[in-house]
Coordinates of C-alpha atoms and ligand atoms in Angstrom, one line a residue:
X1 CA 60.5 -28.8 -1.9
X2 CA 60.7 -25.0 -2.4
X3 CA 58.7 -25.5 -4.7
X4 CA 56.1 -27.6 -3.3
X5 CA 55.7 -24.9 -0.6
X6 CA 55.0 -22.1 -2.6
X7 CA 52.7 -24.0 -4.4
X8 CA 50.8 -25.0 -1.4
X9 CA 51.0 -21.2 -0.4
X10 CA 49.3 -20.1 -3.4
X11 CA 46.8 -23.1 -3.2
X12 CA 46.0 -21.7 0.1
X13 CA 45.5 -18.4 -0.9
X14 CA 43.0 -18.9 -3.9
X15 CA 41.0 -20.9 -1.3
X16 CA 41.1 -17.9 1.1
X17 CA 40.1 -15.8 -1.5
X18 CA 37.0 -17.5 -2.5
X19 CA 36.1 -18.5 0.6
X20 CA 36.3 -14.6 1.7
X21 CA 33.8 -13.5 -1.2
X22 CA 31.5 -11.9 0.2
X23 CA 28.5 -13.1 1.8
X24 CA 25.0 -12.2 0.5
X25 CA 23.2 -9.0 1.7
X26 CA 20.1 -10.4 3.5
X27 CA 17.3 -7.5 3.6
X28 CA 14.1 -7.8 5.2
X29 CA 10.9 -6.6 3.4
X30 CA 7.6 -6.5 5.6
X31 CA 4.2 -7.2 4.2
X32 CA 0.7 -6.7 5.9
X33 CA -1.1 -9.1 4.1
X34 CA -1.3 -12.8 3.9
X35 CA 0.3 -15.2 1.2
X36 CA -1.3 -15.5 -1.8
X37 CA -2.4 -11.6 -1.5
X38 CA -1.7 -10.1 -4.5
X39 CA 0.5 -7.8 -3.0
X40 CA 2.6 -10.5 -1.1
X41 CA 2.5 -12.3 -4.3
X42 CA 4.6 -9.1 -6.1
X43 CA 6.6 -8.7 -3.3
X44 CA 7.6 -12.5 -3.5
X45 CA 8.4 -12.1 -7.3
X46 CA 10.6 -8.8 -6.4
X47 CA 12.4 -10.9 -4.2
X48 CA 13.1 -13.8 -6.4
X49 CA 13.9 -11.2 -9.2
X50 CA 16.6 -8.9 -7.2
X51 CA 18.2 -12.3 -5.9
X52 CA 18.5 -13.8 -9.9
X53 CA 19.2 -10.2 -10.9
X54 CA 21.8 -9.2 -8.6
X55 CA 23.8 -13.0 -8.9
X56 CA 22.7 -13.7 -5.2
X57 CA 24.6 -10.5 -4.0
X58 CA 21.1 -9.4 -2.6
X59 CA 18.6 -12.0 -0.4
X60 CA 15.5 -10.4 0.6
X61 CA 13.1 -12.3 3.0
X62 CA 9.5 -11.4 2.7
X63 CA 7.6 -11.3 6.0
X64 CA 3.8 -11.4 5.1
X65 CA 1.2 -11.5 8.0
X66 CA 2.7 -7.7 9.5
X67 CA 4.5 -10.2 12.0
X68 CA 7.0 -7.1 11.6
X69 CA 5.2 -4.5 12.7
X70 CA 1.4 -5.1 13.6
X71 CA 0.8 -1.1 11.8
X72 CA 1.9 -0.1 8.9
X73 CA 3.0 3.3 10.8
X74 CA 5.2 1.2 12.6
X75 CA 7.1 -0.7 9.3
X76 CA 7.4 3.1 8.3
X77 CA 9.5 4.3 10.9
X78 CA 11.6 0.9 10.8
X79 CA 12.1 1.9 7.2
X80 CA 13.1 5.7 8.7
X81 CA 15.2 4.5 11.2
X82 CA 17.3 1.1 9.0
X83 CA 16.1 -1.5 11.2
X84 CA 14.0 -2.6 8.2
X85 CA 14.8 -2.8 4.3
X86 CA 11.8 -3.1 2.3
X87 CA 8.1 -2.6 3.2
X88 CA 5.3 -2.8 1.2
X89 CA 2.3 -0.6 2.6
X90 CA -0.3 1.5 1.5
X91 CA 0.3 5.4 0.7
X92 CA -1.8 6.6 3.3
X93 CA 0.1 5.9 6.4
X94 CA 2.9 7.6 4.0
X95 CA 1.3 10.7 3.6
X96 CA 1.7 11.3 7.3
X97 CA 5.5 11.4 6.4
X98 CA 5.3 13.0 2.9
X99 CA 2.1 14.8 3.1
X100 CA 2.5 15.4 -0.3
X101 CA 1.2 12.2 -1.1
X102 CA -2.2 13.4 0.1
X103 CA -3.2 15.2 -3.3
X104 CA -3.1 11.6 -5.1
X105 CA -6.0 10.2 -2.3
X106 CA -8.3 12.9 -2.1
X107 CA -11.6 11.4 -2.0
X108 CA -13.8 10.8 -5.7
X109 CA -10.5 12.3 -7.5
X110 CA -10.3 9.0 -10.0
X111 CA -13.0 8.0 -12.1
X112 CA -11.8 4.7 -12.6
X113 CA -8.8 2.4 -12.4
X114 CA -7.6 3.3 -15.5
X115 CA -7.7 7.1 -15.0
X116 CA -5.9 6.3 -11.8
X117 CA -2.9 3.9 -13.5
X118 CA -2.7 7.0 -16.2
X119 CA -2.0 9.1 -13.4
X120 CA 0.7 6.6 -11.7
X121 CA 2.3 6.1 -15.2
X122 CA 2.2 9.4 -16.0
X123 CA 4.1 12.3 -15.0
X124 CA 2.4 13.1 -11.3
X125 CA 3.1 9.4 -10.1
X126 CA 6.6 9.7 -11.2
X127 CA 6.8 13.0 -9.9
X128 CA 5.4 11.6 -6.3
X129 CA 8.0 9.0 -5.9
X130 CA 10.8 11.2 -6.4
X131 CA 9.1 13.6 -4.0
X132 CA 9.3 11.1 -1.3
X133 CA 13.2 10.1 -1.9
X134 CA 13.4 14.1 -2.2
X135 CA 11.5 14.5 1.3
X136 CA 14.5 13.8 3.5
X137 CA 11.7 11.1 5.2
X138 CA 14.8 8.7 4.5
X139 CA 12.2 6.8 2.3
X140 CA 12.3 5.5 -1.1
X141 CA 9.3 4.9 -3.2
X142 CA 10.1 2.0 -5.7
X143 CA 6.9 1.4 -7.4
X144 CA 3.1 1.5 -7.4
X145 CA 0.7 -1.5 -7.0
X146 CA -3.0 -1.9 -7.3
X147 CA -5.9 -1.8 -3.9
X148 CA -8.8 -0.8 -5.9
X149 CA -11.4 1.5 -4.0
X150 CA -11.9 1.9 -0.5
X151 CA -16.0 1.5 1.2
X152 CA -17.4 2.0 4.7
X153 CA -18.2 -1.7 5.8
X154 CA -20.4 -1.2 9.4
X155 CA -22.2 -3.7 11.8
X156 CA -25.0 -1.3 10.7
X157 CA -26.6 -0.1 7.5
X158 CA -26.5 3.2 6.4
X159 CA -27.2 5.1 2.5
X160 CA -26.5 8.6 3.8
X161 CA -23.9 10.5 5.9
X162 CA -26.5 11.5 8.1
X163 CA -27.2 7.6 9.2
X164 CA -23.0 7.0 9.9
X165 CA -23.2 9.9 13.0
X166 CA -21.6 8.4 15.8
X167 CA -20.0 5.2 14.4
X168 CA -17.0 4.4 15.3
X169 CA -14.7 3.9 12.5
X170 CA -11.5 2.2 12.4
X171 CA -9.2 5.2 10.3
X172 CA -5.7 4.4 8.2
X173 CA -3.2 6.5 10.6
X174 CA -3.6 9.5 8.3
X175 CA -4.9 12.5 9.5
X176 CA -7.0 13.4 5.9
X177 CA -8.6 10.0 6.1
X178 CA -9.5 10.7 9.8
X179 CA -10.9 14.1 8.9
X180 CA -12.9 12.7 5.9
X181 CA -15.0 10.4 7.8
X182 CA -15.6 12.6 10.5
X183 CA -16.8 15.0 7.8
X184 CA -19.6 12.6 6.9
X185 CA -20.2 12.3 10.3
X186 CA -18.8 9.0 12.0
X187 CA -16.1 8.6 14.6
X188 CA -12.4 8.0 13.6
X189 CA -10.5 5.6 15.4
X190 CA -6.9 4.8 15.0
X191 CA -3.9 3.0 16.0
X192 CA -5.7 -0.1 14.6
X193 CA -3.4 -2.9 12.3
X194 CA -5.2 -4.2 9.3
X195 CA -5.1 -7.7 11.4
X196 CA -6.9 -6.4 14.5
X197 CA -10.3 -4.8 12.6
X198 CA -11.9 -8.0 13.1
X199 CA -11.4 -8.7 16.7
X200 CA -12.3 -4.6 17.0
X201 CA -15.4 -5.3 15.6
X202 CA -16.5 -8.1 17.6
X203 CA -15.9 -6.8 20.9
X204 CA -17.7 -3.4 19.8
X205 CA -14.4 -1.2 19.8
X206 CA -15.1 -0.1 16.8
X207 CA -18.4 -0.5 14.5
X208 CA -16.7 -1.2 10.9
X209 CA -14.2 0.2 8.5
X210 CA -13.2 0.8 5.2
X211 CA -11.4 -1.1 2.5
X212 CA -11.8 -2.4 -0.6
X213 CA -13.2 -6.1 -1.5
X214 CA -10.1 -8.2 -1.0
X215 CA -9.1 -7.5 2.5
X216 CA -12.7 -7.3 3.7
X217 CA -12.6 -11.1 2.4
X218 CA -9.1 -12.4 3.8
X219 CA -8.9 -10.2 6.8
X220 CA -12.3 -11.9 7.7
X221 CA -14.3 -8.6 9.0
X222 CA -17.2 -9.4 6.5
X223 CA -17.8 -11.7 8.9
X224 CA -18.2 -9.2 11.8
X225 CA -19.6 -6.5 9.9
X226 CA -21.6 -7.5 7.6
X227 CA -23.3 -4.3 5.4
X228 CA -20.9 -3.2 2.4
X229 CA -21.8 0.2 1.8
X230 CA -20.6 0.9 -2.4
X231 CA -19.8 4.4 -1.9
X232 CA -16.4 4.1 -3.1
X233 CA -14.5 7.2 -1.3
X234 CA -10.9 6.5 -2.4
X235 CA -8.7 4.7 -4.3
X236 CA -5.2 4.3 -2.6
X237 CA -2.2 3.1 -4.3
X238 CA -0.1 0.8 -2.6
X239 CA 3.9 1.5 -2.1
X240 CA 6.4 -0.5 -2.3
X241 CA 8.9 1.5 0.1
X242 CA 12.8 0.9 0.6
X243 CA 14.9 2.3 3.5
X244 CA 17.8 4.4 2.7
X245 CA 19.3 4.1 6.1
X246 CA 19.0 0.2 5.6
X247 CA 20.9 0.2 2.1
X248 CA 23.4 2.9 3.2
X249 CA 24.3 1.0 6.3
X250 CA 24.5 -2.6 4.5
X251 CA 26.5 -0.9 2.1
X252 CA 24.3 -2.0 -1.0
X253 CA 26.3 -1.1 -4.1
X254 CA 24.9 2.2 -6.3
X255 CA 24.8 -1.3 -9.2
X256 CA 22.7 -3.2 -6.9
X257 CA 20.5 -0.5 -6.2
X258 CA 19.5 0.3 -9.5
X259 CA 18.5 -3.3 -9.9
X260 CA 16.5 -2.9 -7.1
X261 CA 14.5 0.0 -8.4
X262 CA 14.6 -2.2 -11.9
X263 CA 12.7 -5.0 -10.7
X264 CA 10.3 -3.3 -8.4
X265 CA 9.3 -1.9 -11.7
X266 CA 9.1 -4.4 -13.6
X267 CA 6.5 -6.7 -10.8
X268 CA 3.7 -3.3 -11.3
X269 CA 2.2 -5.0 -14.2
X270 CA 2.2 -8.3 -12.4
X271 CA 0.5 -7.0 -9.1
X272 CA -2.4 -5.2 -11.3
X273 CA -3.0 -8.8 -12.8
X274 CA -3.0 -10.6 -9.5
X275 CA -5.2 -7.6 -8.2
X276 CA -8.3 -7.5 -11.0
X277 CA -8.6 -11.8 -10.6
X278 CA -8.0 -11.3 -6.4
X279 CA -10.9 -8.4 -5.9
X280 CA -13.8 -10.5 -8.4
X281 CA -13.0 -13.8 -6.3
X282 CA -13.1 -11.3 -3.2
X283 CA -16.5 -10.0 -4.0
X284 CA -17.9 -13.3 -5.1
X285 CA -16.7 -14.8 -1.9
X286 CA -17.8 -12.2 0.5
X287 CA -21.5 -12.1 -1.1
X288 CA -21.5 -15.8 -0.9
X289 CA -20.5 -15.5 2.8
X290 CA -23.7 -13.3 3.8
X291 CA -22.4 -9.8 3.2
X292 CA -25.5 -7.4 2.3
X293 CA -23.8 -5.2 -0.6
X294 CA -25.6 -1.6 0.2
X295 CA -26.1 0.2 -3.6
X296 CA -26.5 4.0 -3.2
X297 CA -28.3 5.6 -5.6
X298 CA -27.3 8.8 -7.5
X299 CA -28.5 10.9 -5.4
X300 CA -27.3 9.4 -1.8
X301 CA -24.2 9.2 -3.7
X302 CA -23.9 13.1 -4.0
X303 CA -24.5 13.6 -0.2
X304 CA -21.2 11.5 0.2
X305 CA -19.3 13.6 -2.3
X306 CA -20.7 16.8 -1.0
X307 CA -19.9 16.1 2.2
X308 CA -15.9 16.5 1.1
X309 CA -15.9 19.9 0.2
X310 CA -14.1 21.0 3.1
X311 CA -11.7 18.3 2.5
X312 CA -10.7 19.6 -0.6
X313 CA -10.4 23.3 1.1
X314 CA -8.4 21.6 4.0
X315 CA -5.9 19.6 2.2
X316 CA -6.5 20.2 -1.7
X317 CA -6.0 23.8 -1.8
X318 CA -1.9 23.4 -1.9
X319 CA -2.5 20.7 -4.4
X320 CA -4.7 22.7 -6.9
X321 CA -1.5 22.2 -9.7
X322 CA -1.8 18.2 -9.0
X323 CA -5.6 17.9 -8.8
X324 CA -6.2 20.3 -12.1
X325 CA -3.0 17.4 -13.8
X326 CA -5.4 14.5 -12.5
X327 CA -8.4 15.7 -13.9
X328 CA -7.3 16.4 -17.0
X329 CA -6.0 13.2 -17.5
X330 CA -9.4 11.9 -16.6
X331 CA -10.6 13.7 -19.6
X332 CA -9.8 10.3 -21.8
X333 CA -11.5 8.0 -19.5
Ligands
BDP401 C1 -5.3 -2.4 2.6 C2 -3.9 -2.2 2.2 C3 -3.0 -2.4 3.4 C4 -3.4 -1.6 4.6 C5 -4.9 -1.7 4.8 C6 -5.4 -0.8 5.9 O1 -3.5 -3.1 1.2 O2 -1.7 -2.1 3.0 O3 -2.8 -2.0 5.7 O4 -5.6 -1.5 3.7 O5 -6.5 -0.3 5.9 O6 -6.1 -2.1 1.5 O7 -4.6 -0.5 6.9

């Protein structure tokens, strides 16, 4: 009988003991775009990867849509604060945090995508990220991904600076981005979500804004504003962005976390792919859908880039190390 008792005991403990292993760590990532945007599509394939790589210690829920945070400004300081894990965003409402990050988005500073991977691969992208863990922002830059180049898109068409005075344009929240548009001579407007261009532009709050070919298409505002001006002012890496405050405060292993940084890694290369078949449909679709693709030619192009010279005083001067690195890796492409 004693027997049978201490066997029962230790029956009961085993079961205790599994049934006290402990539960996942669910993490919340939040995503701007829709499904099926290249970008949600990595930061679905992180997901599934950190779960499979961490045994199912680690669940993170992807939130596409920004039903998170309706700016990505806002996901940033969810990410500062802990109330978010994950958040996948473009580096120029960073910069406003780690103003740093400025030097890789000055305006013309790639000559292609290549010369701007290089860069990313290279020493001054690696650099970058650790600057932001470094900042004491509380962030944590886990990879790049791909979002092309940046054009105006206005209810209006225009082929010089001189035509965009007085248009109201909806601005990224960064404050070099503001400045470089009202350089060429249009109004900045922020403290506008990706989501709410369109509905901006049809009630005349704003007269257009600038982005490159995929979210003009799936955000809809080709259809409100229809000229797409090819001046190609920036190309803006996206981030994907983890909290520390989140990760300290769930108590996510230093093991799990270098998974984490693992993976994000390893879906770059994926993105890029998604990104290059995403921004030819995009293009395809939009000029199928009415848009009137405005060509500049050489020399309308040079009034653009001319126009940024005080830019590059304003915010470049620090950054003269980091621009003079960039360039010369342009030298091969
Ligand atoms: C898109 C980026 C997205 C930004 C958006 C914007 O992918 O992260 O929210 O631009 O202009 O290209 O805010």
């Amino acid at each position: 009988m004693k027997k049978f008792v201490v066997a029962i005991l230790m029956l009961s403990m085993v079961l205790g003991m599994a049934a006290a292993a402990p539960a996942p760590i669910k993490l919340r990532l939040s995503e701007i775009h829709m499904e099926g945007y290249p970008t949600t599509l990595a930061d679905r394939e992180f997901a599934r990867m950190v779960n499979e790589k961490t045994n199912g210690r680690i669940v993170i829920d992807v939130f596409a849509n920004g039903v998170l945070n309706a700016t990505e400004a806002e996901g940033i300081e969810a990410l500062v604060l802990g109330e978010l894990g994950f958040a996948r965003v473009s580096a120029a409402p960073v910069a406003e945090f780690v103003p740093d990050l400025n030097a890789i988005q000055l305006p013309f500073l790639y000559k292609n995508s290549e010369h701007m991977w290089a860069v990313l691969n290279g020493q001054v992208g690696q650099d970058m990220l650790a600057k932001i863990q470094s900042s004491g922002s509380g962030l944590i830059g886990l990879c790049w991904y791909d979002a092309g180049s940046r054009c105006y898109y206005l209810t209006k068409k225009i082929t010089t600076p001189k035509e965009m005075a007085g248009l109201k344009i909806r601005m990224q929240d960064n404050k070099m981005m503001v400045r470089m548009t009202e350089l060429l001579g249009g109004v900045s407007v922020t403290g506008i979500g990706s989501n709410d261009i369109y509905p901006s532009i049809v009630s005349g709050i704003i007269d257009g804004a600038e982005n490159n070919w995929p979210t003009y298409d799936t955000k809809g505002d080709y259809k409100a504003a229809k000229y797409y001006i090819l001046d190609y002012h920036t190309r803006v890496p996206e981030i994907l962005l983890m909290s520390e405050a989140s990760m300290k405060m769930r108590k996510v292993s230093a093991q799990d976390l270098e998974i984490i940084k693992q993976c994000a890694k390893a879906t770059q290369e994926y993105e890029i792919a998604q990104w290059k078949a995403m921004e030819k449909k995009s293009e395809a679709n939009v000029r199928a859908g009415g848009t009137i693709v405005v060509e500049l030619t050489p020399a309308q192009m040079q009034l653009f880039q001319d126009a940024m010279v005080p830019l590059y005083k304003e915010y470049g001067a620090k950054y003269q190390n980091i621009i003079n690195a960039i360039a010369d890796v342009g030298k091969k492409f």
